[in-house]
């Protein structure tokens, strides 16, 4: 005995349920990603670091020379050590340093409120005299 079920219907895929599942997965990954970014940003701010130790020692004669520290205050005054210098005196001092120690590093410590032009002028004088190993110092907040 054969049971008639009606017309032969083609099976259909429920697209509405499939679209709902896709949107649910999309929202899940969007939320999970945003939480993960916040977590990694907090880890970047405070990374515990234990610096390695070195068994090699440096001979003080072979070590890099101390840098020439040039300070620029907020008024644009330039000083090396405790000596306040004019631009002409700084130019002469840098010329002498370049002749005596051509590879000597230079570190510029500029006040946060110093004009940018004052710092650039010191940089130009250093480069003019051939002192190209220049670093800028900043304070950690």
PDB file of C-alpha atoms in Angstrom:
ATOM      1  CA  UNK A   1       0.000   0.000   0.000  1.00  0.00           C
ATOM      2  CA  UNK A   2       1.354   3.357  -1.035  1.00  0.00           C
ATOM      3  CA  UNK A   3       0.720   6.512   0.976  1.00  0.00           C
ATOM      4  CA  UNK A   4       0.217   9.717  -0.985  1.00  0.00           C
ATOM      5  CA  UNK A   5       1.783  12.705   0.683  1.00  0.00           C
ATOM      6  CA  UNK A   6       0.686  15.195  -1.867  1.00  0.00           C
ATOM      7  CA  UNK A   7       2.592  16.910  -4.606  1.00  0.00           C
ATOM      8  CA  UNK A   8       6.281  16.279  -4.820  1.00  0.00           C
ATOM      9  CA  UNK A   9       7.680  19.415  -3.185  1.00  0.00           C
ATOM     10  CA  UNK A  10      11.300  20.432  -3.400  1.00  0.00           C
ATOM     11  CA  UNK A  11      13.003  20.748  -0.023  1.00  0.00           C
ATOM     12  CA  UNK A  12      13.823  24.375   0.856  1.00  0.00           C
ATOM     13  CA  UNK A  13      16.601  25.826   2.943  1.00  0.00           C
ATOM     14  CA  UNK A  14      15.353  28.156   5.647  1.00  0.00           C
ATOM     15  CA  UNK A  15      17.181  31.355   4.664  1.00  0.00           C
ATOM     16  CA  UNK A  16      15.694  33.443   7.439  1.00  0.00           C
ATOM     17  CA  UNK A  17      17.129  31.172  10.131  1.00  0.00           C
ATOM     18  CA  UNK A  18      20.488  31.105   8.346  1.00  0.00           C
ATOM     19  CA  UNK A  19      20.627  34.927   8.137  1.00  0.00           C
ATOM     20  CA  UNK A  20      19.759  35.166  11.843  1.00  0.00           C
ATOM     21  CA  UNK A  21      22.651  32.830  12.701  1.00  0.00           C
ATOM     22  CA  UNK A  22      25.081  34.840  10.556  1.00  0.00           C
ATOM     23  CA  UNK A  23      24.069  38.128  12.212  1.00  0.00           C
ATOM     24  CA  UNK A  24      24.398  36.535  15.640  1.00  0.00           C
ATOM     25  CA  UNK A  25      27.951  35.342  14.851  1.00  0.00           C
ATOM     26  CA  UNK A  26      28.848  38.747  13.410  1.00  0.00           C
ATOM     27  CA  UNK A  27      27.681  40.551  16.541  1.00  0.00           C
ATOM     28  CA  UNK A  28      29.479  38.035  18.769  1.00  0.00           C
ATOM     29  CA  UNK A  29      32.829  38.575  17.013  1.00  0.00           C
ATOM     30  CA  UNK A  30      32.400  42.365  16.995  1.00  0.00           C
ATOM     31  CA  UNK A  31      31.802  42.440  20.752  1.00  0.00           C
ATOM     32  CA  UNK A  32      34.587  39.954  21.489  1.00  0.00           C
ATOM     33  CA  UNK A  33      37.048  41.954  19.388  1.00  0.00           C
ATOM     34  CA  UNK A  34      36.247  45.230  21.143  1.00  0.00           C
ATOM     35  CA  UNK A  35      36.843  43.641  24.560  1.00  0.00           C
ATOM     36  CA  UNK A  36      40.116  42.162  23.397  1.00  0.00           C
ATOM     37  CA  UNK A  37      41.405  45.554  22.159  1.00  0.00           C
ATOM     38  CA  UNK A  38      40.705  47.219  25.494  1.00  0.00           C
ATOM     39  CA  UNK A  39      42.522  44.434  27.296  1.00  0.00           C
ATOM     40  CA  UNK A  40      45.635  44.717  25.103  1.00  0.00           C
ATOM     41  CA  UNK A  41      45.692  48.516  25.423  1.00  0.00           C
ATOM     42  CA  UNK A  42      45.852  48.207  29.202  1.00  0.00           C
ATOM     43  CA  UNK A  43      48.673  45.672  28.975  1.00  0.00           C
ATOM     44  CA  UNK A  44      50.703  48.021  26.759  1.00  0.00           C
ATOM     45  CA  UNK A  45      50.624  50.761  29.389  1.00  0.00           C
ATOM     46  CA  UNK A  46      52.272  48.749  32.135  1.00  0.00           C
ATOM     47  CA  UNK A  47      54.576  46.030  30.882  1.00  0.00           C
ATOM     48  CA  UNK A  48      56.712  44.484  33.600  1.00  0.00           C
ATOM     49  CA  UNK A  49      60.232  44.169  32.230  1.00  0.00           C
ATOM     50  CA  UNK A  50      63.231  42.595  33.867  1.00  0.00           C
ATOM     51  CA  UNK A  51      66.302  43.799  32.052  1.00  0.00           C
ATOM     52  CA  UNK A  52      68.980  41.233  31.259  1.00  0.00           C
ATOM     53  CA  UNK A  53      72.452  41.369  32.755  1.00  0.00           C
ATOM     54  CA  UNK A  54      75.609  41.390  30.726  1.00  0.00           C
ATOM     55  CA  UNK A  55      78.795  39.615  31.676  1.00  0.00           C
ATOM     56  CA  UNK A  56      80.851  41.661  29.232  1.00  0.00           C
ATOM     57  CA  UNK A  57      82.581  44.716  30.603  1.00  0.00           C
ATOM     58  CA  UNK A  58      83.605  47.842  28.774  1.00  0.00           C
ATOM     59  CA  UNK A  59      86.977  49.446  29.104  1.00  0.00           C
ATOM     60  CA  UNK A  60      86.352  53.095  29.956  1.00  0.00           C
ATOM     61  CA  UNK A  61      88.882  54.172  27.343  1.00  0.00           C
ATOM     62  CA  UNK A  62      87.044  52.249  24.610  1.00  0.00           C
ATOM     63  CA  UNK A  63      83.562  53.286  25.729  1.00  0.00           C
ATOM     64  CA  UNK A  64      81.642  55.978  23.886  1.00  0.00           C
ATOM     65  CA  UNK A  65      82.488  59.464  25.093  1.00  0.00           C
ATOM     66  CA  UNK A  66      80.065  61.353  27.283  1.00  0.00           C
ATOM     67  CA  UNK A  67      77.664  63.383  25.200  1.00  0.00           C
ATOM     68  CA  UNK A  68      77.952  67.130  24.937  1.00  0.00           C
ATOM     69  CA  UNK A  69      74.798  68.332  26.692  1.00  0.00           C
ATOM     70  CA  UNK A  70      73.272  71.534  25.317  1.00  0.00           C
ATOM     71  CA  UNK A  71      70.375  72.971  27.299  1.00  0.00           C
ATOM     72  CA  UNK A  72      67.828  75.397  25.845  1.00  0.00           C
ATOM     73  CA  UNK A  73      65.515  77.154  28.310  1.00  0.00           C
ATOM     74  CA  UNK A  74      62.064  78.569  27.625  1.00  0.00           C
ATOM     75  CA  UNK A  75      63.494  82.000  26.768  1.00  0.00           C
ATOM     76  CA  UNK A  76      65.804  80.503  24.123  1.00  0.00           C
ATOM     77  CA  UNK A  77      68.985  80.889  26.196  1.00  0.00           C
ATOM     78  CA  UNK A  78      71.560  78.193  25.439  1.00  0.00           C
ATOM     79  CA  UNK A  79      73.862  76.655  28.042  1.00  0.00           C
ATOM     80  CA  UNK A  80      76.521  73.966  28.110  1.00  0.00           C
ATOM     81  CA  UNK A  81      77.039  72.797  31.663  1.00  0.00           C
ATOM     82  CA  UNK A  82      76.731  75.891  33.879  1.00  0.00           C
ATOM     83  CA  UNK A  83      77.976  78.261  31.167  1.00  0.00           C
ATOM     84  CA  UNK A  84      75.288  80.341  29.447  1.00  0.00           C
ATOM     85  CA  UNK A  85      76.353  81.012  25.893  1.00  0.00           C
ATOM     86  CA  UNK A  86      75.342  83.368  23.130  1.00  0.00           C
ATOM     87  CA  UNK A  87      74.749  81.939  19.678  1.00  0.00           C
ATOM     88  CA  UNK A  88      78.212  83.084  18.555  1.00  0.00           C
ATOM     89  CA  UNK A  89      79.873  81.534  21.607  1.00  0.00           C
ATOM     90  CA  UNK A  90      77.916  78.298  21.033  1.00  0.00           C
ATOM     91  CA  UNK A  91      79.100  78.264  17.426  1.00  0.00           C
ATOM     92  CA  UNK A  92      82.729  78.622  18.540  1.00  0.00           C
ATOM     93  CA  UNK A  93      82.331  75.965  21.235  1.00  0.00           C
ATOM     94  CA  UNK A  94      80.758  73.490  18.781  1.00  0.00           C
ATOM     95  CA  UNK A  95      83.507  74.195  16.267  1.00  0.00           C
ATOM     96  CA  UNK A  96      86.148  73.389  18.893  1.00  0.00           C
ATOM     97  CA  UNK A  97      84.327  70.223  19.964  1.00  0.00           C
ATOM     98  CA  UNK A  98      84.011  69.075  16.342  1.00  0.00           C
ATOM     99  CA  UNK A  99      87.759  69.517  15.814  1.00  0.00           C
ATOM    100  CA  UNK A 100      88.720  67.851  19.121  1.00  0.00           C
ATOM    101  CA  UNK A 101      86.140  65.018  19.092  1.00  0.00           C
ATOM    102  CA  UNK A 102      84.544  64.614  15.640  1.00  0.00           C
ATOM    103  CA  UNK A 103      82.319  61.661  16.599  1.00  0.00           C
ATOM    104  CA  UNK A 104      81.212  62.960  19.983  1.00  0.00           C
ATOM    105  CA  UNK A 105      77.482  62.560  20.595  1.00  0.00           C
ATOM    106  CA  UNK A 106      75.409  65.657  21.313  1.00  0.00           C
ATOM    107  CA  UNK A 107      72.289  65.665  23.498  1.00  0.00           C
ATOM    108  CA  UNK A 108      69.918  68.605  23.357  1.00  0.00           C
ATOM    109  CA  UNK A 109      67.754  69.137  26.427  1.00  0.00           C
ATOM    110  CA  UNK A 110      65.109  71.653  25.469  1.00  0.00           C
ATOM    111  CA  UNK A 111      62.487  73.103  27.771  1.00  0.00           C
ATOM    112  CA  UNK A 112      58.944  72.035  26.872  1.00  0.00           C
ATOM    113  CA  UNK A 113      57.987  75.678  26.411  1.00  0.00           C
ATOM    114  CA  UNK A 114      61.073  76.636  24.401  1.00  0.00           C
ATOM    115  CA  UNK A 115      60.377  77.886  20.905  1.00  0.00           C
ATOM    116  CA  UNK A 116      60.816  75.367  18.154  1.00  0.00           C
ATOM    117  CA  UNK A 117      63.032  77.850  16.299  1.00  0.00           C
ATOM    118  CA  UNK A 118      65.555  77.895  19.179  1.00  0.00           C
ATOM    119  CA  UNK A 119      65.899  74.110  19.076  1.00  0.00           C
ATOM    120  CA  UNK A 120      66.187  74.068  15.282  1.00  0.00           C
ATOM    121  CA  UNK A 121      68.886  76.743  15.422  1.00  0.00           C
ATOM    122  CA  UNK A 122      70.967  74.602  17.805  1.00  0.00           C
ATOM    123  CA  UNK A 123      70.409  71.562  15.559  1.00  0.00           C
ATOM    124  CA  UNK A 124      71.551  73.543  12.515  1.00  0.00           C
ATOM    125  CA  UNK A 125      74.715  74.695  14.292  1.00  0.00           C
ATOM    126  CA  UNK A 126      75.559  71.126  15.316  1.00  0.00           C
ATOM    127  CA  UNK A 127      75.055  69.797  11.803  1.00  0.00           C
ATOM    128  CA  UNK A 128      77.008  72.696  10.285  1.00  0.00           C
ATOM    129  CA  UNK A 129      80.006  71.779  12.432  1.00  0.00           C
ATOM    130  CA  UNK A 130      79.714  68.083  11.495  1.00  0.00           C
ATOM    131  CA  UNK A 131      78.311  66.826  14.795  1.00  0.00           C
ATOM    132  CA  UNK A 132      75.638  64.504  13.442  1.00  0.00           C
ATOM    133  CA  UNK A 133      75.183  62.100  16.359  1.00  0.00           C
ATOM    134  CA  UNK A 134      72.420  64.205  17.937  1.00  0.00           C
ATOM    135  CA  UNK A 135      69.787  63.092  20.433  1.00  0.00           C
ATOM    136  CA  UNK A 136      66.883  64.921  22.064  1.00  0.00           C
ATOM    137  CA  UNK A 137      66.051  64.249  25.697  1.00  0.00           C
ATOM    138  CA  UNK A 138      62.537  64.022  27.039  1.00  0.00           C
ATOM    139  CA  UNK A 139      61.271  63.401  30.532  1.00  0.00           C
ATOM    140  CA  UNK A 140      58.981  60.460  31.233  1.00  0.00           C
ATOM    141  CA  UNK A 141      55.623  61.517  32.645  1.00  0.00           C
TER     142      UNK A 141
END
